[in-house]
Backbone as a ProteinNet text record, in pm:
[ID]
protein_1_A
[PRIMARY]
MLGRLPLFSRLDPGQLDQVAAACRPVRLERGEVLFHAGEVAPAFYAVVSGQVKLTLRSGDGAEKILELIRAGETFGEAVVFVGQRYPVTATGLVGSHLLRIGADVVTDLVDHDPTFARRLLAGMSVRLHTLVRDVAAVTLWSSRQRVVGFLLGLAGEDPGPGTVVRLPATKAVLASRLSLTPETFSRTLRELSDAGLVEVHGAQIVLPDPAALTLAAGPDLSTPD
[TERTIARY]
17243.5	17132	17020.6	17111.4	17074.5	16960.9	16963	16909.4	16754.1	16758.1	16669.6	16533	16611.3	16514.3	16445.4	16255.1	16211.1	16216.4	16266.4	16323	16447	16539.3	16610.1	16654.5	16508.7	16506.3	16483.5	16508	16486.5	16600.8	16701.4	16854.6	16934.4	17002.2	17107.5	17220.3	17325.5	17442.5	17559.6	17524.1	17584.8	17602.2	17439.1	17372	17394.6	17361.3	17389	17536.8	17612	17758.2	17781.4	17712.5	17761.6	17629.2	17538.3	17493.6	17565.4	17599.2	17684.2	17789.3	17874.6	18014.7	17955	17811.7	17767.7	17733	17732.6	17657.3	17821.6	17713.1	17846.4	17744	17807.9	17750.6	17704.5	17643.5	17571.2	17499.8	17558.4	17517.8	17446.6	17302.6	17225.9	17200.2	17202	17154.5	17008.2	16954.2	16822.4	16793.7	16690.3	16678.8	16770.7	16874.7	16922.9	16876.3	16894.9	16828	16897.6	16848.9	16943.4	16964.7	16814.6	16801.9	16697.3	16668.5	16554.7	16440.3	16336.5	16230.4	16306	16307.6	16383.7	16524.6	16580.7	16741.8	16767.8	16856	16862.8	16870.9	16881.7	16840.1	16931.9	17113.3	17154.8	17169.3	17143	17124.7	16976.4	16945.6	16850.2	16916.5	16845.1	16880.4	16791.4	16889.9	16829.5	16853.6	16742.2	16760.2	16815.7	16995.2	17010.9	16946.8	16937.8	16897.3	16842.2	16757.9	16649.3	16569.1	16539.6	16433.8	16401.2	16371.9	16365.7	16241.4	16187.5	16032.7	16110.2	16006.9	15951.7	15864	15900	15751.6	15773.3	15639.3	15631.9	15630.1	15603.9	15552	15441.7	15342.8	15271.1	15289.1	15205.2	15226.3	15237.4	15197.6	15183.5	15303.2	15352.4	15488.7	15472.4	15321.6	15294	15389.9	15416.8	15515.3	15378.1	15414.2	15309.5	15404.5	15375.2	15459	15412.5	15473.1	15370.3	15435.1	15558.1	15555.3	15720.8	15733.6	15800.4	15878.7	15992.8	16096.9	16163.5	16151.5	16212.2	16313.1	16380.2	16505.6	16465	16527	16502.4	16400.4	16422.1	16316.7	16408.6	16333.9	16417.1	16348.7	16402.8	16329.5	16405.8	16348.3	16414.2	16415.9	16393.3	16467.2	16379.4	16219.2	16149.3	16224.1	16230	16318	16380.7	16521.9	16636.8	16607.9	16529	16562.7	16506	16440.8	16369.2	16444.8	16551.4	16635	16572.5	16488.6	16419.7	16459.5	16373.7	16453	16297.7	16410	16358.9	16214.2	16119.2	15987.5	15931	16009.3	16028.3	16136.6	16136.4	16255.8	16259.4	16400.6	16419.9	16486.7	16446.8	16546.5	16502.3	16624.3	16655	16576.3	16484.4	16358.3	16432.1	16534.5	16613.5	16764.5	16852.5	17009.6	16972.4	17052.9	17017	17133.2	17134.3	17258.9	17150.2	17226.3	17188.7	17286.9	17218.8	17312	17258.8	17369.6	17340.2	17395.4	17262.5	17297.2	17294.4	17430.3	17448.7	17331.4	17251.8	17194.5	17230.4	17398.4	17426.1	17446	17470.1	17537.1	17351.4	17244.2	17134.9	17067.4	17089.8	17073.5	17129.3	17260.5	17375.2	17311.1	17252.6	17211	17099.5	17011.7	16869.6	16899	16988.6	17025	17043.2	17156.8	17256.6	17196.3	17084.6	17086.1	16884.1	16797.8	16691.1	16637	16721.9	16678	16642.9	16777	16779.6	16639.3	16613.2	16484.2	16353.4	16326.4	16227.3	16246.9	16354	16323.4	16335.5	16403.8	16372.3	16231.7	16157.5	16046.4	15894.1	15952.1	15891.7	15903.9	16019.8	16030.7	15982.9	15980.8	15918	15751.7	15713.2	15577.1	15494.2	15621.2	15575.5	15549.2	15666	15646.7	15529.6	15499.1	15394.3	15260.2	15214.1	15082.1	15079.9	15188.9	15181.6	15146.6	15234.6	15181.6	15010.2	14948.4	14846.1	14737.4	14774.2	14704.3	14709.8	14837.3	14840.7	14736.6	14723.1	14713.3	14524.7	14467.7	14340.9	14298.4	14383.5	14386.8	14377.1	14425.9	14427.4	14307.1	14289.8	14145.7	14033.8	14040.7	13874.4	13820.4	13912.7	13898.2	13880.6	13780.3	13746.9	13899.6	13875.5	14020.2	14014.6	13919.6	13903	13970.4	13927.9	13975.5	14133.7	14199.8	14315	14415.3	14348.3	14442	14430.3	14311.5	14313.7	14399.4	14411.1	14499.6	14651.9	14659.6	14822.8	14833.8	14789.2	14838.7	14843.9	14733.2	14749.5	14860.7	14916.9	14992.5	15126.8	15133.7	15247.9	15283.4	15129.3	15147.2	15190	15176.1	15225.5	15089.7	15161.3	15042.4	15017.6	14854	14830.6	14863.4	14848.2	14864.1	14793.2	14851.3	14774.5	14694.3	14613.9	14529.7	14695	14674.6	14755.3	14902.5	14905	14984.2	15092.3	15176.8	15188.4	15281.2	15265.2	15336.1	15372	15504.1	15522.4	15533.3	15476.3	15474.3	15601	15610.4	15745.9	15802.2	15720.8	15717.6	15644.3	15666.4	15576	15415.2	15326.9	15255.3	15201.7	15198.1	15220.7	15276.4	15399.5	15419	15296.4	15316.4	15202.1	15079.9	15040.8	14876.1	14934.9	15036	15055.2	15081.4	15160.1	15130.2	15007.7	14939.7	14771.7	14714.6	14750.8	14660.5	14535.3	14584.7	14492.5	14574.8	14487	14530.3	14605.6	14694.6	14749.4	14605.9	14535.3	14398.1	14318.7	14301.3	14218.7	14320.1	14408.7	14481	14474.5	14497.3	14497.1	14362.1	14218.3	14148.4	14099.4	14082.1	14088.9	14155.2	14272.2	14313.8	14275.8	14256	14158.1	14018.5	13992.6	13785.6	13849	13947.1	13970.1	13993.7	14113.8	14071	14012.8	13909.5	13824.9	13697.5	13705.3	13633.3	13703.2	13806.8	13883.6	13931.1	13952.5	13985	14166.8	14235.6	14358.3	14380.2	14505.6	14575.1	14678.8	14704.8	14788.5	14892.3	15060.5	15133	15238.6	15204.6	15304.8	15315.2	15470.6	15473.5	15410.3	15391.7	15365	15225.4	15169.2	14992.3	14973.6	14902.3	14868.7	14746.8	14780.5	14582.3	14533.3	14447.2	14374.3	14343.3	14288.1	14174	14195.9	14326.4	14339.5	14185.5	14130.2	14035.3	13893.6	13886.1	13769.1	13773.4	13943.6	13984.8	13927.1	13919.3	13919.2	13775.7	13696.2	13542.3	13539.6	13572.7	13497	13569.7	13603.3	13640.9	13571.3	13469.7	13389	13370	13361	13421.9	13531.7	13591.3	13693.9	13777.7	13913.7	14027.7	14104.7	14076.8	14179	14038.1	13961.8	13884.1	13814.2	13925.2	13813.5	13720.5	13586	13521.9	13486.7
13703.4	13756.1	13594	13478.7	13344.8	13267.6	13283.5	13281.9	13344.4	13478.5	13529.9	13529.4	13430.5	13415.3	13337.7	13310.3	13268.9	13083.7	13065.5	12986.7	12895.5	12939	12877.7	12926.5	13008.4	13033.4	12888.8	12811.6	12674.6	12608.2	12650.9	12584	12623.7	12504.6	12557.3	12622.1	12701.1	12746.9	12679.6	12514.9	12471.5	12460.7	12392.2	12393.9	12558.6	12658.4	12793.2	12800.8	12752.9	12770.4	12704.4	12563.7	12498.6	12584.8	12644.1	12715	12853.8	12893.6	13060.2	13024.5	12917.2	12818.5	12788.1	12861.1	12827.2	12937.8	13062.2	13198.4	13295.3	13340	13435.7	13572.7	13719.3	13778.9	13826.3	13926.7	13938.2	14091.6	14168	14303.4	14298.8	14341.2	14373.7	14473.8	14555.9	14676.9	14662.5	14833.9	14836	14806.7	14726.3	14668.7	14536.1	14554.6	14404	14256.4	14178.7	14017.9	13939.4	13894.8	13805.4	13680	13622.8	13498.2	13474.7	13416.7	13442.3	13298.6	13283.1	13193.2	13094.8	12973.4	12879.8	12813.4	12908.9	12892.1	12738.7	12681.6	12576.3	12663.8	12566.9	12646.1	12573.3	12655.4	12594.3	12638.9	12750.1	12822.8	12888.5	12950.4	13039.2	13162.1	13225.9	13413.7	13433.5	13516.6	13595	13763.3	13805.8	13973.6	14024.2	14072.9	14118.3	14325.3	14399.7	14524.1	14502.7	14587.1	14652.5	14547.9	14542.7	14467.1	14413.6	14237.5	14207.7	14174	14175.1	14171.3	14019.1	13930	13820.8	13771.7	13817.9	13815.5	13725.2	13704.1	13605.9	13686.7	13677.4	13746.1	13656.6	13722.4	13655.3	13638	13620.7	13556.4	13680.9	13765.9	13888.4	13992.4	13966.9	13979.2	14076.8	14073.6	14207.1	14134.1	14227.9	14152.9	14148.6	14030.1	14072.2	13997.6	14111.2	14069.2	14002.4	13887.4	13763.1	13810.6	13862.2	13867.1	13992.5	14041.8	14168.3	14092.8	14083.5	14004.9	14157.5	14147.8	14260.7	14186.4	14277.5	14297.7	14154.4	14031.5	13957.5	13858.6	13851.5	13733.2	13666	13522.3	13439.1	13422.4	13397	13296	13243.6	13150.6	13040.2	12927.8	12907.1	12789.8	12671.9	12650.5	12523.5	12464.5	12541.7	12455.2	12383	12461.3	12387.7	12259.3	12245.9	12088.1	11993.7	12018.4	11953.3	11902.9	12003.1	11982.4	12088.8	12137.1	12231.4	12330.9	12401.6	12532.4	12658.6	12805	12883.2	12879.1	12906.2	12942.5	13065	13187	13262.6	13381	13498.7	13613.8	13653.2	13702.8	13744.9	13905	14017.3	14139.2	14232.8	14297.7	14390.5	14542	14575.9	14666.6	14805.3	14788.6	14919.3	14832.2	14913.8	14850.5	14766.1	14619.8	14536.7	14482.2	14436.3	14304	14193.5	14068.4	13981.1	13860	13740	13620.4	13514.2	13476.1	13334.3	13224.1	13141.6	13007.6	12873.1	12828.8	12725.4	12621.2	12538	12438.2	12307.3	12279.3	12147.1	12132	12262.2	12228.2	12226.5	12289.3	12219.9	12102.6	12094.2	11950.2	11826.1	11817.2	11752.7	11752.6	11841	11842.9	11809.4	11822.1	11732.7	11566.9	11582.9	11423	11328.5	11418.5	11346.5	11399.5	11465.5	11519	11529.5	11458.8	11436.9	11588.7	11601.7	11724.9	11840.3	11880.8	11966.2	11989.6	11884.3	11829.9	11908.1	11849.2	11883.6	11985.4	12098.6	12246.7	12283.8	12248.8	12332.1	12327.7	12214.8	12192.2	12306.8	12279.1	12398.3	12537.4	12570.6	12702.4	12761.2	12631.1	12645.5	12686.5	12624.9	12613.2	12764.5	12834.2	13009	13046.7	13055	13073.1	13023.9	12913.9	12869.5	12935.1	12964.4	12993.6	13122.4	13200.4	13334.5	13353.9	13252.4	13246.7	13213.9	13101	13095.3	13160.7	13279.5	13371.9	13511.7	13484.2	13593.2	13555.5	13444.4	13402.9	13410.5	13364.8	13396.8	13522.2	13600.6	13743.5	13809.5	13774.8	13794.8	13747.8	13609	13567	13548.6	13589.7	13595.2	13776.8	13811	13969.4	14062.8	14152.1	14265.7	14368.8	14475.6	14545.4	14616	14650.7	14730	14653.7	14535.8	14434	14402.5	14401.1	14360.9	14504.6	14617.9	14712	14767.2	14740.8	14735	14608.3	14478.4	14401.4	14424.9	14462.4	14487.4	14607.3	14723.1	14855.7	14759.4	14694.1	14642.2	14533.1	14484	14379	14477.7	14588	14687.5	14715.8	14709.5	14810.6	14697.7	14585.5	14502.9	14430.4	14334.7	14314.5	14392.2	14438.7	14488.7	14629.7	14719.7	14852.8	14933.6	14993.1	15158.8	15296.3	15370.4	15461.5	15561.3	15574.7	15710.7	15601.6	15499.5	15400.7	15455.5	15469.2	15505.6	15417.5	15433	15276.4	15332.3	15264.8	15340.4	15248.2	15293.1	15206.8	15153	15008.3	14949.4	14988	15035.9	14994.1	15168.3	15133.4	15232.4	15183.3	15247.3	15210.7	15175.8	15119.8	15066.6	14942.3	14939.7	14806.8	14737.5	14788.4	14743.4	14716.1	14759.9	14746.3	14596.1	14558.1	14434.8	14316.3	14367.1	14243.6	14221.9	14337.4	14268.4	14256	14239.3	14212.7	14322.4	14422.2	14525.7	14588.1	14726.1	14808.8	14911.5	15007.5	15141	15201.7	15261.2	15320.4	15298.7	15161.2	15063.9	15105.1	15055	15081	15224.3	15282.6	15462.1	15522.6	15465.7	15506.6	15447.4	15300.3	15270.2	15340.7	15394.3	15503.8	15650.3	15675.3	15766.4	15765.4	15655.6	15648	15639.5	15539.5	15559.3	15666.5	15739.7	15897.2	15954.5	15968.7	16058.6	16009.7	15879.5	15818.1	15824.6	15888.8	15940.5	15824.2	15708.5	15600.8	15594.6	15659.6	15646.8	15813.6	15855.8	15989.9	15945.4	16007.9	15984.5	16073.3	16072	16158.8	16105.7	16096.2	16028.7	15889.2	15858.1	15714.3	15701.1	15759.2	15727.7	15736.2	15644.3	15623.9	15616.5	15710.2	15676.6	15621.9	15550.2	15469.3	15546.7	15667.3	15675.8	15622.2	15512.6	15369.6	15247.3	15154.2	15073.3	14941.4	14985.5	14880.3	14896	15040.2	15144.6	15029.9	15069	15057	14911.7	14821.7	14658.9	14660.6	14760.3	14707.1	14735.9	14875.4	14922.4	14829	14746.6	14671.3	14555.7	14545.2	14432.5	14304.4	14195.5	14067.8	14067.2	14003.2	13948.1	13951.7	13995.5	14008.2	13868	13830.7	13707.7	13567.8	13582.8	13457.5	13519.8	13522.9	13605.6	13546.7	13617.9	13526.4	13581.5
8748.3	8644	8602.9	8561.8	8544.2	8640.9	8795.3	8863.7	8908	8862	8840.4	8730.8	8617.3	8510.9	8558.5	8537.4	8567.1	8522.7	8401.1	8364.6	8437.5	8501.4	8626.3	8782.9	8771.5	8920.5	9019	8970.9	9100	9122	9009.8	9035.5	9123.7	9161.8	9278.8	9224.7	9293.4	9256.4	9193.6	9211.4	9123.1	9004.4	8954.7	8825.4	8756.2	8844.3	8755	8723.1	8761.2	8726.7	8600.3	8606.3	8470.4	8380.6	8389.3	8271.4	8223.6	8375	8325.5	8252.4	8252.7	8177.7	8033.7	7984.6	7850.4	7774	7873.3	7830.6	7761.8	7641.2	7555.6	7568.6	7573.6	7556.1	7424.5	7398.7	7231.4	7287.1	7164.1	7151.1	7013.7	7045.9	6920.4	6896.4	6765.7	6742.4	6712.8	6725.8	6676.1	6544.6	6525	6394.5	6290.8	6408.7	6338.9	6361.6	6281.2	6332.1	6392.4	6470	6593.2	6502.3	6460.5	6372.6	6298.5	6207.1	6109.5	6141.9	6115	6136	6026.3	6086.2	5981.2	6004.2	6086.4	6075.6	6219.3	6195.8	6325	6439.6	6534.1	6644.6	6784.2	6771.6	6860.3	6965.6	7031.5	7156.6	7161.9	7293	7283.3	7395.9	7382.8	7456.4	7573.1	7645.4	7743	7729	7750.8	7739.4	7878.2	7842.7	7986.6	7985.3	7910.2	7871.2	7709.8	7715.7	7584.6	7525.5	7418.4	7422.4	7245	7221.6	7132.8	7092.2	6961.2	6927.2	6825.7	6830.4	6792.8	6669	6556.2	6445.1	6369.4	6307.2	6166.3	6013	5963.6	5802.9	5722.6	5707.7	5636.6	5470	5399.9	5266.3	5181.3	5226.7	5162.6	5202	5305.8	5358.5	5487.5	5492.3	5661.6	5772.4	5881.7	5989.3	6077.3	6164.7	6266.2	6390.4	6490.2	6589.7	6701.8	6747.8	6816.5	6964.2	6994.4	7133.3	7141.5	7257.5	7323.3	7398.4	7415.1	7504.1	7557.9	7662.8	7769.4	7837.1	7941	8019.4	8145.5	8139.1	8233.1	8138.3	8078.4	7985	7904.6	7873.4	7784.4	7646.6	7537.4	7421.9	7358.3	7274.7	7198.2	7277.7	7408.6	7467.9	7401.1	7374.6	7355	7252.6	7148.8	7047	7041.9	7134.1	7158	7230.9	7262.8	7336.3	7271.5	7152.1	7069.5	6897.7	6914.4	6834	6701.1	6689.8	6595.3	6564.7	6437	6385	6444.8	6492.1	6517.7	6420.8	6499.7	6427.2	6403.8	6432.1	6448.6	6403.5	6353.9	6358.9	6484.7	6553.5	6595.1	6596.8	6613.9	6604.6	6730.9	6686.9	6810.4	6816.2	6916	6916.1	6935.1	6978.6	7045.6	7074.4	7092	7133.4	7245.9	7243.4	7351.6	7419.9	7488	7520.2	7560.6	7505.7	7528.1	7590.2	7631.6	7683	7596	7507.4	7413.9	7511.2	7532	7599.1	7551.3	7560	7442.8	7494.6	7382.4	7422.4	7454.7	7457.4	7487.1	7608.3	7655.8	7851.1	7909.7	7855.9	7922.9	7878.1	7791.3	7751.6	7809.5	7837.2	7894.7	8059.3	8091.9	8238.3	8232.2	8103.5	8173.5	8170.4	8047.5	8038	8157.6	8259	8380.6	8474.5	8491.9	8648.5	8647.8	8693.7	8688.1	8774.2	8901.8	8961.6	8886.4	8803.7	8734	8586.9	8571.5	8455	8527.6	8656.3	8684.2	8749.3	8799.5	8804.3	8682.2	8546.7	8454.2	8406.8	8396.9	8373.9	8437.6	8580.9	8684.6	8641.1	8606.7	8521.3	8405.2	8314.4	8197.6	8223.6	8296.3	8324.1	8334.3	8412.1	8452.9	8319.1	8194	8117.2	8003.9	8008.8	7936.9	8019.9	8127.5	8176	8111.8	8098.2	8022.6	7903.1	7822.1	7714.7	7652.6	7770.6	7723.1	7763.1	7883.9	7881.6	7753.3	7726.9	7601.7	7499.9	7438.2	7357.3	7393.6	7506.7	7525.2	7524.7	7570	7510.4	7402.7	7281.1	7191.9	7088.5	7127.8	7044.5	7125.6	7216	7319.2	7364.1	7379.4	7477.7	7341.2	7386.4	7309.4	7270.7	7191.7	7230.6	7328.6	7400.9	7518	7577	7636.6	7702.9	7701.3	7595.5	7538.5	7596.7	7552	7618.5	7732	7827.8	7960.6	8063.4	7963.9	8028.3	7985	7911.9	7844.3	7966.3	7975.8	8108.4	8253.9	8250.9	8391.6	8420.5	8323.7	8302.8	8345.6	8253.8	8269.2	8390.6	8494.2	8618.6	8714.7	8715.8	8805.4	8902.5	8985.5	9079.5	9162.8	9196.5	9312.9	9314.4	9162.6	9169.2	9216.6	9267.4	9330.4	9277.8	9329.6	9239.5	9192.4	9072	9021	8987.6	8981.6	8892.7	8773.7	8753.4	8624.1	8557.8	8432.6	8367.8	8223.7	8153.6	8056.4	7946.8	7804.6	7706.5	7677.5	7655.4	7608.2	7468.9	7359.1	7267.7	7189.4	7071	6972.1	7002.8	6986.4	6978.9	6842.5	6716.3	6621.4	6680.3	6728.5	6777.1	6872	6951.1	7079.2	6997.8	6880.4	6831.6	6806.5	6682.7	6625	6697.5	6859.6	6941.9	7007	7005.7	7053.2	6971.5	6822.3	6709.5	6706.5	6714.7	6680.6	6529.8	6524.5	6413.5	6479.3	6436	6471.8	6542.6	6444	6501.3	6569.1	6607.7	6730.6	6827	6798.6	6966.9	7014.4	6907.9	6963.8	6973.9	6924	6934.3	7084.9	7103.6	7275.7	7392.7	7318.4	7456.1	7480.6	7365.3	7382	7465.4	7393.7	7509	7635.4	7660.8	7784.9	7893	7795.5	7867.8	7864	7746.9	7770.5	7896	7925.9	8054.4	8144.1	8203.6	8321.6	8341.9	8290.2	8318.7	8324.3	8227.9	8180	8212.8	8253.4	8159	8055.6	7957.7	7848	7857.1	7873.5	7832	7759.1	7647.9	7572.8	7557.3	7613.2	7643.1	7790.1	7864.9	7993.6	8020.2	8070.8	8094.5	8277.6	8311.7	8435.6	8481.8	8574.6	8603	8735.9	8728.8	8801.7	8930.1	8871.4	8982.6	8894.4	8919.8	8836	8836.7	8987	9022.6	8922	8905.8	8771.1	8638.3	8646.3	8499	8452.3	8555.1	8524.2	8513.5	8618.3	8607.3	8472.4	8443	8277.6	8184.6	8151.3	8080.3	8048.7	8159.4	8155.9	8187.4	8166.5	8236.3	8279.7	8423.7	8424.2	8387.6	8350.4	8280.6	8299.6	8416	8428.7	8350.5	8321.7	8273.1	8175.5	8017.3	7946.8	7874.4	7832.1	7752.6	7613.6
[MASK]
+++++++++++++++++++++++++++++++++++++++++++++++++++++++++++++++++++++++++++++++++++++++++++++++++++++++++++++++++++++++++++++++++++++++++++++++++++++++++++++++++++++++++++++++++++++++++++++++++++++++++++++++++++++++++++++++++

C-alpha cells in the first residue's frame, strides 16, 4: 500500500521497507478524534479504508471542513517534516483503518539519502498541485462550478456517458468542504438535475453527458476565473 501512495510512489523497495518498519495500524471509530489542532505532530497518517475529515473551528465554534481524506491518501505529512504542530483536527467520518507513519524514520532517510529526499519532494508535489487546485476552486469558482468540478473529480479522468459517482459523505459535509451552505449545495444539484445534466439517486449521481456538464459550468474548470 505504501508504494501506491503518491508520497512514496517513487521510492525503491528497500526504502519502502524502511518506512514500513515505522508504520503502526490505527483503528478510528466514527466521530473519534485522532488529533486536535495545536497538538505536537510526531507522525502522519495514511488511510487504508474509511474516511477522515480535517477541520478548523471559528471563533463562534462553527466547524469548517477543509479536506476529506479517503482511502489511499495521506495527511499530516507537511508539518512533521518541520517539527510543527498539527494545524487542523482530524476526526473519523466513518469507521476507518489508518497507518501511523513515524516521522523519525522519514526525516532520517531525508538526512542520509539525497535520492529519497528528491523522490519524496516529487511525491509531495502531486499533493500540492491538488491542494492548489482545491483552493482555487473554493475561492474563484461559482457554486455551480464547485459542484460540477467536485462531481467530475469523483468521476476521474475521461469519464464516459452514463458515468456513476457516489457522494463520499453527507451533503452537509460536502457543502462545508466546498464552502457552500447545505441549501446551496442541494439547490445546485437540483438545478443540474432539472437541466438534465445529472440524475440524483440518493448518494449516487449519474452523469449522462460529462462533456455537456463541463460546458454548462461556464469557463474552463481547469482554469477558474
